[in-house]
Coordinates of C-alpha atoms in Angstrom, one line a residue:
X1 CA -33.8 -4.1 -43.4
X2 CA -30.6 -5.1 -44.0
X3 CA -29.6 -7.9 -47.1
X4 CA -30.0 -11.8 -46.1
X5 CA -26.7 -13.2 -47.0
X6 CA -27.1 -16.9 -47.2
X7 CA -30.6 -18.4 -46.7
X8 CA -31.1 -21.2 -44.0
X9 CA -33.1 -22.9 -46.4
X10 CA -30.6 -23.5 -49.2
X11 CA -27.6 -23.8 -46.9
X12 CA -29.1 -25.6 -43.7
X13 CA -31.4 -27.9 -45.1
X14 CA -33.6 -30.1 -42.7
X15 CA -32.0 -28.0 -39.2
X16 CA -35.5 -26.5 -38.2
X17 CA -34.3 -28.0 -34.9
X18 CA -31.0 -26.3 -34.6
X19 CA -32.2 -22.9 -35.9
X20 CA -34.6 -22.9 -33.2
X21 CA -32.3 -23.3 -30.9
X22 CA -30.5 -20.5 -32.2
X23 CA -33.4 -18.5 -32.1
X24 CA -33.7 -19.4 -28.2
X25 CA -30.1 -18.5 -27.7
X26 CA -30.7 -15.1 -29.4
X27 CA -33.5 -14.7 -27.0
X28 CA -31.7 -15.9 -24.0
X29 CA -29.1 -13.4 -24.7
X30 CA -32.0 -10.7 -25.3
X31 CA -33.3 -11.5 -21.5
X32 CA -29.6 -11.1 -20.0
X33 CA -29.2 -7.9 -21.3
X34 CA -32.4 -7.1 -19.8
X35 CA -31.9 -8.0 -16.6
X36 CA -28.2 -6.3 -17.1
X37 CA -30.0 -2.9 -17.6
X38 CA -32.6 -3.2 -14.5
X39 CA -29.8 -4.1 -12.2
X40 CA -28.4 -0.9 -13.7
X41 CA -31.3 0.7 -12.8
X42 CA -31.4 -0.7 -9.4
X43 CA -27.9 0.8 -9.0
X44 CA -28.9 4.5 -10.6
X45 CA -31.4 4.1 -8.0
X46 CA -29.4 2.8 -5.2
X47 CA -26.7 5.7 -6.3
X48 CA -29.5 8.6 -6.3
X49 CA -30.7 7.2 -2.6
X50 CA -27.0 7.7 -1.3
X51 CA -25.8 11.0 -3.1
X52 CA -28.9 12.7 -1.9
X53 CA -28.3 11.4 1.8
X54 CA -24.3 12.6 0.9
X55 CA -26.1 15.9 0.0
X56 CA -28.8 16.2 3.0
X57 CA -25.4 15.7 5.5
X58 CA -23.4 18.2 3.9
X59 CA -25.9 20.7 4.2
X60 CA -26.6 20.1 7.6
X61 CA -22.9 20.5 8.0
X62 CA -22.4 23.4 6.0
X63 CA -24.7 24.9 8.5
X64 CA -22.8 24.7 11.3
X65 CA -19.9 25.9 10.2
X66 CA -20.9 28.1 7.5
X67 CA -19.7 31.6 9.3
X68 CA -16.9 29.7 10.9
X69 CA -15.2 29.8 7.6
X70 CA -16.9 33.2 6.3
X71 CA -16.6 35.4 9.0
X72 CA -14.8 33.5 11.8
X73 CA -16.1 32.3 15.4
X74 CA -16.0 35.7 17.3
X75 CA -16.8 38.2 14.5
X76 CA -16.9 41.7 16.0
X77 CA -19.5 43.1 13.3
X78 CA -23.2 41.7 12.6
X79 CA -23.8 39.3 9.5
X80 CA -26.9 37.6 7.7
X81 CA -27.5 35.6 5.4
X82 CA -26.5 38.2 2.7
X83 CA -23.2 38.2 4.0
X84 CA -22.7 34.8 4.2
X85 CA -23.2 34.9 0.5
X86 CA -20.6 37.3 -0.3
X87 CA -18.1 34.8 0.3
X88 CA -16.9 33.1 -2.9
X89 CA -15.6 29.8 -1.4
X90 CA -18.9 29.8 0.3
X91 CA -21.2 30.6 -3.3
X92 CA -18.3 27.1 -4.8
X93 CA -19.4 25.5 -1.7
X94 CA -23.1 25.5 -2.0
X95 CA -23.2 25.0 -6.2
X96 CA -20.9 21.8 -5.0
X97 CA -23.4 20.4 -2.3
X98 CA -26.3 22.0 -5.5
X99 CA -24.3 19.8 -8.2
X100 CA -24.6 16.8 -6.1
X101 CA -28.7 17.1 -5.4
X102 CA -29.3 17.8 -9.1
X103 CA -26.9 15.0 -9.7
X104 CA -28.6 12.7 -7.6
X105 CA -32.4 13.7 -9.5
X106 CA -30.7 13.1 -12.5
X107 CA -29.6 9.5 -12.0
X108 CA -33.3 9.0 -10.5
X109 CA -34.3 10.4 -13.8
X110 CA -32.3 8.2 -16.1
X111 CA -33.6 5.4 -14.2
X112 CA -37.2 6.0 -15.1
X113 CA -36.5 5.9 -18.5
X114 CA -34.0 3.3 -19.2
X115 CA -36.9 0.8 -17.1
X116 CA -40.3 2.3 -19.5
X117 CA -37.6 2.5 -22.5
X118 CA -35.3 0.0 -22.5
X119 CA -36.2 -3.0 -19.7
X120 CA -39.9 -3.0 -20.2
X121 CA -39.7 -2.8 -23.8
X122 CA -36.8 -5.3 -24.0
X123 CA -39.3 -8.2 -22.1
X124 CA -42.2 -7.0 -24.5
X125 CA -40.0 -7.7 -27.4
X126 CA -38.3 -11.2 -26.1
X127 CA -42.2 -12.2 -25.4
X128 CA -43.5 -11.3 -28.9
X129 CA -40.6 -13.5 -30.5
X130 CA -41.0 -16.5 -27.9
X131 CA -44.8 -16.6 -28.8
X132 CA -43.9 -16.3 -32.8
X133 CA -41.3 -19.0 -32.5
X134 CA -43.5 -21.5 -30.7
X135 CA -46.4 -20.9 -33.6
X136 CA -43.7 -21.7 -36.3
X137 CA -42.7 -24.6 -34.8
X138 CA -46.2 -25.6 -34.2
X139 CA -46.6 -25.2 -38.1
X140 CA -43.3 -27.1 -38.3
X141 CA -44.9 -30.0 -36.5
X142 CA -48.1 -30.1 -38.2
X143 CA -45.8 -30.1 -41.5
X144 CA -43.7 -33.5 -39.9
X145 CA -47.3 -35.2 -38.7
X146 CA -49.3 -34.4 -42.5
X147 CA -46.0 -36.3 -43.9
X148 CA -45.5 -38.9 -41.5
X149 CA -49.3 -39.4 -42.3
X150 CA -48.5 -40.0 -46.5
X151 CA -45.7 -42.1 -45.5
X152 CA -47.6 -44.1 -43.4
X153 CA -50.5 -44.7 -46.5
X154 CA -48.1 -46.1 -48.9
X155 CA -46.8 -48.5 -46.2
X156 CA -50.4 -49.3 -45.4
X157 CA -50.9 -50.0 -49.1
X158 CA -48.0 -52.1 -49.2
X159 CA -48.7 -54.1 -46.6
X160 CA -52.3 -54.5 -48.5
X161 CA -50.5 -55.3 -51.6
X162 CA -48.6 -58.1 -50.2
X163 CA -51.4 -59.5 -48.4
X164 CA -53.4 -59.4 -51.7
X165 CA -50.8 -61.3 -54.0
X166 CA -50.5 -64.0 -51.3
X167 CA -54.0 -64.6 -51.8
X168 CA -53.9 -64.5 -55.4
X169 CA -50.9 -67.1 -55.1
X170 CA -53.5 -69.3 -52.5
X171 CA -56.1 -69.4 -55.3
X172 CA -53.5 -70.3 -58.2
X173 CA -52.8 -73.6 -56.2
X174 CA -56.1 -74.1 -55.5
X175 CA -57.3 -73.7 -58.9
X176 CA -54.4 -76.0 -60.1
X177 CA -55.8 -78.7 -58.0
X178 CA -59.4 -78.4 -59.3
X179 CA -59.6 -79.1 -62.8
X180 CA -62.0 -82.4 -62.4
X181 CA -63.4 -81.1 -59.7
X182 CA -67.2 -79.7 -60.2
X183 CA -66.6 -76.6 -58.4
X184 CA -63.5 -75.3 -60.6
X185 CA -65.6 -72.7 -62.7
X186 CA -66.0 -71.3 -59.2
X187 CA -62.8 -72.0 -57.9
X188 CA -61.7 -69.8 -61.6
X189 CA -64.6 -67.2 -60.7
X190 CA -62.8 -66.3 -57.4
X191 CA -59.1 -66.3 -58.5
X192 CA -60.2 -63.7 -61.3
X193 CA -61.6 -61.8 -58.5
X194 CA -58.9 -62.4 -55.9
X195 CA -56.3 -61.2 -58.9
X196 CA -58.6 -58.1 -59.8
X197 CA -58.6 -57.5 -55.5
X198 CA -54.4 -57.4 -55.9
X199 CA -54.6 -55.6 -59.0
X200 CA -56.4 -52.5 -57.5
X201 CA -54.1 -52.9 -54.2
X202 CA -51.1 -52.7 -56.2
X203 CA -52.3 -49.7 -58.4
X204 CA -53.0 -48.0 -54.4
X205 CA -49.9 -48.7 -53.9
X206 CA -48.1 -47.3 -56.6
X207 CA -50.3 -44.1 -56.4
X208 CA -49.1 -43.7 -53.0
X209 CA -46.0 -44.0 -53.6
X210 CA -45.9 -41.0 -56.2
X211 CA -48.0 -39.2 -53.3
X212 CA -45.2 -40.0 -51.1
X213 CA -42.1 -39.0 -53.1
X214 CA -44.3 -35.6 -54.1
X215 CA -44.7 -34.7 -50.8
X216 CA -41.1 -36.0 -49.1
X217 CA -40.1 -33.1 -52.6
X218 CA -42.4 -30.5 -51.7
X219 CA -41.6 -30.9 -47.3
X220 CA -37.9 -31.0 -48.5
X221 CA -37.6 -28.2 -51.1
X222 CA -41.0 -26.4 -50.5
X223 CA -41.9 -26.0 -46.8
X224 CA -39.0 -27.1 -44.7
X225 CA -36.4 -24.3 -46.3
X226 CA -39.4 -22.5 -46.4
X227 CA -40.1 -22.2 -42.4
X228 CA -36.1 -22.0 -42.0
X229 CA -35.7 -18.6 -44.1
X230 CA -39.3 -17.8 -42.2
X231 CA -37.4 -18.2 -38.5
X232 CA -33.7 -16.8 -40.2
X233 CA -35.8 -13.6 -41.2
X234 CA -37.7 -13.5 -37.4
X235 CA -34.5 -14.0 -36.4
X236 CA -32.9 -11.1 -38.6
X237 CA -35.9 -9.0 -37.4
X238 CA -35.0 -9.9 -33.2
X239 CA -31.2 -9.0 -33.5
X240 CA -32.3 -5.0 -35.4
X241 CA -35.2 -4.5 -33.1
X242 CA -33.0 -5.1 -29.9
X243 CA -30.0 -3.2 -31.4
X244 CA -31.9 -0.3 -32.1
X245 CA -33.4 -0.4 -28.4
X246 CA -30.2 -0.9 -26.9
X247 CA -29.2 2.2 -29.6
X248 CA -31.5 4.2 -28.1
X249 CA -30.1 2.8 -24.4
X250 CA -26.9 4.7 -25.3
X251 CA -28.9 7.7 -26.1
X252 CA -30.2 7.9 -23.0
X253 CA -27.0 7.3 -21.4
X254 CA -25.3 9.6 -23.3
X255 CA -27.9 12.6 -22.5
X256 CA -27.6 11.6 -19.2
X257 CA -23.9 12.0 -18.9
X258 CA -24.4 15.7 -20.8
X259 CA -26.2 16.2 -18.1
X260 CA -24.1 15.7 -15.4
X261 CA -20.9 17.4 -17.6
X262 CA -23.4 20.7 -17.4
X263 CA -23.6 20.3 -13.8
X264 CA -19.9 19.7 -13.0
X265 CA -19.5 22.8 -15.5
X266 CA -21.9 25.1 -13.3
X267 CA -19.3 23.8 -10.4
X268 CA -16.3 25.0 -12.2
X269 CA -17.6 28.1 -12.5
X270 CA -18.7 29.3 -9.2
X271 CA -14.6 27.2 -8.8
X272 CA -13.4 29.4 -10.8
X273 CA -15.1 32.8 -9.0
X274 CA -13.1 31.9 -6.0
X275 CA -11.1 34.9 -4.5
X276 CA -9.2 34.6 -1.8
X277 CA -7.9 38.0 -1.4
X278 CA -11.7 39.0 -1.7
X279 CA -12.9 35.9 1.0
X280 CA -9.9 37.4 3.7
X281 CA -11.0 41.1 3.2
X282 CA -14.7 39.7 3.9
X283 CA -13.3 38.2 7.3
X284 CA -11.1 41.3 8.3
X285 CA -14.1 43.2 8.0
X286 CA -16.0 41.1 10.4
X287 CA -13.1 40.8 12.8
X288 CA -11.3 44.4 13.3
X289 CA -10.0 44.7 17.3
X290 CA -8.3 47.2 18.8
X291 CA -4.5 46.1 19.4
X292 CA -1.2 47.1 21.4
X293 CA 1.9 45.2 21.6
X294 CA 2.4 43.9 25.1
X295 CA 4.5 46.1 27.4
X296 CA 8.0 45.7 28.0
X297 CA 9.0 43.8 31.3
X298 CA 11.1 45.8 33.9
X299 CA 13.3 44.8 36.4
X300 CA 11.3 43.9 39.3
X301 CA 13.9 43.5 42.7
X302 CA 13.4 41.4 45.7
X303 CA 10.5 42.2 48.1
X304 CA 13.1 41.7 50.8
X305 CA 16.6 42.6 49.3
X306 CA 16.8 46.3 47.9
X307 CA 18.8 46.5 44.0
X308 CA 18.7 48.1 41.1
X309 CA 17.6 47.4 37.5
X310 CA 21.4 47.9 36.1
X311 CA 24.1 45.0 35.5
X312 CA 26.2 44.8 38.3
X313 CA 30.2 45.4 36.9
X314 CA 31.8 44.2 40.5
X315 CA 35.1 42.2 39.4
X316 CA 33.5 38.9 39.9
X317 CA 30.7 39.4 38.2
X318 CA 32.5 41.1 35.7
X319 CA 34.2 38.0 34.8
X320 CA 30.5 36.4 34.3
X321 CA 29.4 39.1 32.1
X322 CA 32.9 39.0 29.8
X323 CA 32.8 35.3 29.8
X324 CA 29.2 35.5 28.3
X325 CA 29.5 38.2 26.1
X326 CA 32.8 36.8 24.3
X327 CA 30.6 33.4 23.7
X328 CA 27.4 35.4 22.4
X329 CA 29.7 37.1 19.7
X330 CA 31.7 34.3 18.8
X331 CA 28.5 32.2 18.4
X332 CA 27.1 35.3 16.5
X333 CA 30.1 35.2 14.3
X334 CA 29.0 31.4 13.7
X335 CA 25.2 32.1 13.7
X336 CA 25.6 35.3 10.6
X337 CA 26.7 33.0 7.9
X338 CA 24.6 30.5 8.2
X339 CA 21.5 33.1 8.0
X340 CA 22.7 34.1 4.9
X341 CA 22.8 31.2 3.8
X342 CA 19.7 30.0 5.3
X343 CA 18.0 33.3 3.6
X344 CA 19.3 32.5 0.2
X345 CA 18.3 29.0 0.2
X346 CA 14.4 30.7 1.1
X347 CA 14.8 32.6 -2.2
X348 CA 15.8 30.1 -4.0
X349 CA 13.1 27.9 -2.8
X350 CA 10.9 31.3 -3.7
X351 CA 11.7 31.3 -7.1
X352 CA 11.1 27.4 -7.3
X353 CA 7.7 27.6 -5.8
X354 CA 6.1 30.4 -8.1
X355 CA 7.9 28.2 -11.1
X356 CA 5.8 25.2 -10.7
X357 CA 3.1 26.9 -9.6
X358 CA 2.8 28.5 -12.2
X359 CA 3.9 25.1 -14.6
X360 CA 2.5 21.7 -12.6
X361 CA 4.5 19.5 -15.4
X362 CA 7.9 21.0 -13.7
X363 CA 7.0 18.4 -10.6
X364 CA 5.2 18.0 -7.4
X365 CA 4.7 21.4 -6.2
X366 CA 4.1 20.8 -2.6
X367 CA 7.1 19.3 -2.0
X368 CA 8.8 22.2 -3.3
X369 CA 6.3 24.2 -1.3
X370 CA 7.1 21.7 2.2
X371 CA 10.7 22.8 1.5
X372 CA 10.1 26.6 1.3
X373 CA 8.1 26.7 4.5
X374 CA 10.7 24.4 6.4
X375 CA 13.4 26.6 5.0
X376 CA 11.5 29.8 6.1
X377 CA 10.6 28.0 9.3
X378 CA 15.0 27.3 10.1
X379 CA 15.2 30.8 9.1
X380 CA 12.9 32.1 11.7
X381 CA 14.7 30.0 14.3
X382 CA 17.9 31.1 13.1
X383 CA 16.8 35.0 13.5
X384 CA 16.0 34.3 16.9
X385 CA 19.0 33.1 18.1
X386 CA 20.8 35.9 16.2
X387 CA 18.1 38.2 18.2
X388 CA 19.0 36.5 21.9
X389 CA 22.8 37.1 20.5
X390 CA 22.3 40.4 19.3
X391 CA 20.3 41.4 22.6
X392 CA 22.7 39.9 25.3
X393 CA 25.7 42.0 23.3
X394 CA 23.7 44.6 23.6
X395 CA 22.9 45.3 27.2
X396 CA 25.9 43.9 28.3
X397 CA 28.3 46.2 26.0
X398 CA 26.5 48.7 27.3
X399 CA 27.3 47.7 30.7
X400 CA 30.9 46.8 31.2
X401 CA 32.3 50.1 28.6
X402 CA 31.1 52.3 25.9
X403 CA 33.6 51.6 23.8
X404 CA 33.5 48.7 23.8
X405 CA 29.6 49.1 22.6
X406 CA 31.1 50.8 19.8
X407 CA 33.6 48.6 19.0
X408 CA 31.8 45.3 19.8
X409 CA 32.0 43.8 15.9
X410 CA 36.0 44.3 16.0
X411 CA 36.9 41.8 18.5
X412 CA 40.4 42.0 17.9
X413 CA 40.7 45.6 18.5
X414 CA 38.7 45.6 21.5
X415 CA 40.7 43.0 23.0
X416 CA 42.6 45.6 25.4
X417 CA 40.8 48.8 24.9
X418 CA 39.3 49.8 28.2
X419 CA 39.0 47.7 31.3
X420 CA 37.6 44.4 29.1
X421 CA 41.9 43.4 28.7
X422 CA 42.2 42.0 32.0
X423 CA 38.9 40.7 32.7
X424 CA 39.2 38.6 29.0
X425 CA 38.1 34.7 29.9
X426 CA 41.1 32.7 30.9
X427 CA 42.5 29.7 28.5
X428 CA 43.4 27.2 30.5
X429 CA 45.8 24.4 29.6
X430 CA 47.8 21.8 32.2
X431 CA 50.9 22.5 33.3
X432 CA 53.7 20.8 35.4
X433 CA 55.8 22.7 37.3
X434 CA 59.3 21.5 38.3
X435 CA 59.9 24.5 41.1
X436 CA 57.4 25.7 43.5
X437 CA 55.5 28.6 41.9
X438 CA 52.6 30.6 43.4
X439 CA 49.0 30.5 42.6
X440 CA 47.6 33.2 41.8
X441 CA 44.4 32.9 43.4
X442 CA 45.0 31.2 46.5
X443 CA 48.6 32.3 46.5
X444 CA 49.9 29.3 47.5
X445 CA 52.6 27.4 46.1
X446 CA 52.2 25.1 43.3
X447 CA 54.7 22.0 42.9
X448 CA 55.2 18.6 40.6
X449 CA 55.6 16.8 37.8
X450 CA 52.2 15.1 37.3
X451 CA 50.5 18.1 36.1
X452 CA 48.7 19.6 39.5
X453 CA 48.3 23.1 38.0
X454 CA 47.0 24.9 35.1
X455 CA 48.4 28.4 33.2
X456 CA 46.6 30.4 31.6
X457 CA 47.6 30.7 27.5
X458 CA 46.1 34.5 27.4
X459 CA 47.7 36.3 30.6
X460 CA 50.0 33.6 31.9
X461 CA 48.4 33.3 35.2
X462 CA 49.5 30.0 36.8
X463 CA 47.1 28.2 39.3
X464 CA 45.8 25.1 40.8
X465 CA 44.3 22.7 38.6
X466 CA 41.0 22.9 41.2
X467 CA 41.4 26.3 41.9
X468 CA 38.0 28.5 41.7
X469 CA 40.0 30.5 38.9
X470 CA 39.4 27.0 36.5
X471 CA 36.1 25.4 38.1
X472 CA 33.7 28.8 38.0
X473 CA 34.3 30.7 34.9
X474 CA 33.9 28.1 32.1
X475 CA 32.9 28.9 28.5
X476 CA 30.1 26.3 27.6
X477 CA 29.2 27.3 23.8
X478 CA 26.6 25.9 21.3
X479 CA 29.8 25.7 19.0
X480 CA 33.2 25.5 21.6
X481 CA 33.6 23.2 23.7
X482 CA 34.8 23.1 27.9
X483 CA 38.3 23.3 28.5
X484 CA 39.0 20.6 31.1
X485 CA 40.0 17.5 31.4
X486 CA 38.1 14.9 33.1
X487 CA 35.8 12.2 32.1
X488 CA 32.6 13.6 31.8
X489 CA 28.9 11.7 31.0
X490 CA 26.7 13.3 28.6
X491 CA 22.8 12.5 28.5
X492 CA 21.1 11.0 25.9
X493 CA 18.2 12.1 23.6
X494 CA 16.4 10.9 20.8
X495 CA 15.7 12.2 17.5
X496 CA 11.9 12.7 16.5
X497 CA 12.7 14.7 13.0
X498 CA 15.2 14.5 10.2
X499 CA 17.5 17.3 10.0
X500 CA 19.7 18.0 7.4
X501 CA 23.2 19.8 8.1
X502 CA 23.0 23.2 6.6
X503 CA 26.9 24.3 7.6
X504 CA 30.0 23.3 8.7
X505 CA 28.2 23.8 12.6
X506 CA 25.3 21.4 12.6
X507 CA 25.1 18.3 12.5
X508 CA 22.6 16.1 9.7
X509 CA 21.0 13.5 12.0
X510 CA 18.2 11.1 11.3
X511 CA 14.7 10.3 12.9
X512 CA 15.0 7.8 16.1
X513 CA 18.6 7.6 16.3
X514 CA 20.1 8.3 19.7
X515 CA 22.6 11.6 20.4
X516 CA 24.4 12.6 23.4
X517 CA 23.8 15.8 24.4
X518 CA 27.2 17.8 25.0
X519 CA 25.4 21.2 25.4
X520 CA 22.0 22.0 26.3
X521 CA 19.8 24.6 24.7
X522 CA 21.4 28.2 26.0
X523 CA 18.4 30.0 24.9
X524 CA 19.3 30.2 21.4
X525 CA 17.3 27.4 19.9
X526 CA 20.1 25.1 19.4
X527 CA 21.5 22.1 20.8
X528 CA 25.3 20.8 20.3
X529 CA 25.3 16.3 20.2
X530 CA 27.4 13.8 19.3
X531 CA 26.0 11.0 17.2
X532 CA 27.3 7.6 17.3
X533 CA 30.5 7.8 14.8
X534 CA 31.8 10.3 17.2
X535 CA 30.6 13.7 14.6
X536 CA 29.2 16.5 16.7
X537 CA 27.3 20.0 15.9
X538 CA 24.1 21.5 16.2
X539 CA 21.2 20.4 16.2
X540 CA 17.5 22.4 16.4
X541 CA 16.4 21.6 19.9
X542 CA 12.8 20.8 19.3
X543 CA 13.9 18.2 17.1
X544 CA 15.4 16.5 20.1
X545 CA 12.8 14.1 22.8
X546 CA 14.1 13.4 25.7
X547 CA 13.0 10.8 28.3
X548 CA 11.0 9.1 25.6
X549 CA 9.6 6.0 27.5
X550 CA 9.0 4.5 24.5
X551 CA 12.3 4.0 23.4
X552 CA 15.0 1.8 24.9
X553 CA 16.9 3.6 28.2
X554 CA 20.1 4.3 26.6
X555 CA 23.7 3.9 28.3
X556 CA 25.3 7.2 29.0
X557 CA 28.2 7.8 27.2
X558 CA 31.7 8.9 28.7
X559 CA 34.7 10.8 26.7
X560 CA 37.8 12.2 27.0
X561 CA 37.9 16.1 27.1
X562 CA 41.5 16.9 26.1
X563 CA 43.3 20.2 26.6
X564 CA 42.1 21.5 23.2
X565 CA 38.5 20.9 23.6
X566 CA 38.4 17.7 21.7
X567 CA 37.2 14.8 23.0
X568 CA 40.8 12.9 22.8
X569 CA 42.9 10.8 24.8
X570 CA 46.7 10.4 24.2
X571 CA 48.2 6.4 24.2
X572 CA 51.9 5.3 23.9
X573 CA 52.8 2.4 21.4
X574 CA 54.9 0.1 23.1
X575 CA 54.8 -2.8 20.4
X576 CA 55.4 -2.4 16.5
X577 CA 52.0 -3.2 14.3
X578 CA 51.6 -3.9 10.9
X579 CA 48.5 -3.2 9.5
X580 CA 46.4 -6.1 8.1
X581 CA 43.9 -4.5 6.6
X582 CA 42.2 -1.4 5.0
X583 CA 40.8 -0.2 8.4
X584 CA 43.6 -0.5 10.5
X585 CA 46.7 1.5 11.0
X586 CA 50.3 0.7 11.8
X587 CA 52.0 1.5 15.0
X588 CA 55.6 2.3 15.6
X589 CA 57.0 1.8 19.1
X590 CA 57.2 5.1 20.7
X591 CA 54.8 6.4 18.7
X592 CA 51.9 8.9 20.0
X593 CA 48.2 8.3 19.4
X594 CA 45.2 10.1 20.2
X595 CA 42.0 8.0 20.4
X596 CA 39.1 8.8 18.5
X597 CA 35.8 10.0 20.4
X598 CA 31.8 9.0 20.1
X599 CA 30.3 6.3 21.7
X600 CA 32.0 3.9 19.5
X601 CA 35.3 5.2 18.5
X602 CA 38.1 5.2 21.0
X603 CA 38.2 2.6 23.6
X604 CA 34.4 2.1 22.8
X605 CA 35.9 0.2 19.3
X606 CA 35.3 -3.5 19.9
X607 CA 36.9 -6.2 22.4
X608 CA 40.5 -6.0 21.7
X609 CA 40.5 -3.3 19.4
X610 CA 40.5 0.9 19.9
X611 CA 40.4 3.8 17.0
X612 CA 42.5 6.4 17.0
X613 CA 44.7 9.0 14.5
X614 CA 48.4 8.5 14.2
X615 CA 51.1 11.2 14.0
X616 CA 50.3 11.6 10.4
X617 CA 46.8 12.0 11.0
X618 CA 45.2 8.7 9.5
X619 CA 42.7 6.8 11.2
X620 CA 42.1 3.4 12.2
X621 CA 41.6 0.8 14.2
X622 CA 44.6 -1.2 16.3
X623 CA 45.2 -3.7 18.9
X624 CA 44.7 -2.3 22.4
X625 CA 47.5 -4.2 23.7
X626 CA 49.9 -2.7 22.1
X627 CA 49.7 0.4 23.5
X628 CA 49.5 2.0 27.0
X629 CA 48.0 5.0 28.7
X630 CA 50.0 8.3 29.1

């Protein structure tokens, strides 16, 4: 028992009621704590019930999928329960479920011991001390009653003494008036008797005063302090007993936590033994099947038209093949540095992934893994494009000439060997003819100053603007713009994934943006597009969505194509203009300005303002009424 400091009987005289109220408050606290543990027990039971239901549900679900994640849905080899137990992942799964089942039982057990060793004991403790407190308070009431009875006896004696004093005074008056009366002697005897009675009452009164004082002293000096000290002792014992019970409750919960930790440790051992390689070998052993790659496709001629599987190299088809070959070689030359960069990027991400897996504190390994996988996906797409281009180059080179096949990578050395020099793709530019010139295609005259014809920059041949030589042999490319000057309408598409350019041939786009499709996917997996700022480049074809009803229908975008292959148009400056802001450019009379491209560039910039490049290459806006079209 702990030593008591200040005693209630000394420091708190005549405060039994307050001390009793404090005792009642302690009993109330014990009751509240008992209710707290009672509710805790209810929660433990409820949690155990739900955990048991969860474990049972997990067992049912596992029984349905157990074989699927061990040997697959359609194994080729017989299996049984022993086979399933060979899977380290399945063993760990069983350990997790069994841990939950055991944990539910542990919660039921801790609920039982808390009820029997804490809740019930606290209830008995409170009831016992309540009864003891009642007995002490009954004793206190008896002490007060005895004291008050003594006080009342004193008052009674005082009243009787006062009454007898009055009678003595009355008899004295009678005796004074009866000196000559024959009854004087009798009155004198009565006065003496009355005086004796008064003196007896006086003595009784004085004795009762002394008794009351003694009782009062005993009550306040002995009885009350003793009672208060006894209540203090009972309170101390109550708190100490309560503390020991709660300490025992803590020990029970600590043991419960140790048991739960042992369950977790068991699961951790199972998880540490998970071996993906071993499980994969088990799956492979039960899913071995014979496999042979599909046969190569062969040329299938039309049922009603005889033909062979060789490429036709007649003059007209050969022009098409040579144009396609030139385009494929150009694309391949541009694609190879992109692939090299992407390979280096994949290697770098692979090193980062290994470092982040080894040391988690470096950062978010999942983000690195996602970046690594995205780079690998892009590299695979690039590889597919390279494979397509190499196949086209190989088959066309084999058809159009052996030397071309041998020296296909050295384009500058090939241009003129075999029969390829005469069949190189034309590169036409608009021309005006001040004297009549014979069209190299239709053999009629071309004449006029309004650019009614075109001249090949490679071979010098002149043809009409609408000649099939010009219209039937364009060179569309994912990297090269068609070389004609007519106003065209490009379809639009919506970007469904963010894409970041990794080379100067690509264009960065964001999810939800609308772009103009300049050249569709030609089998390489890439599409050439232009954004709203006039920038163009390649993006993966799978990153675009066409004809999405949920998005607003974009207006077709019109561009002007110059002879250099860029979306520009030249204009004359008819009035001089001084730039009034950092986004404007000054104009000189007679200067030639090239309009910028894009849906918001050139003539589409804004009301009364156009955007373009001056003769020094500076880009800016200017008033549209200061210029005129050439």
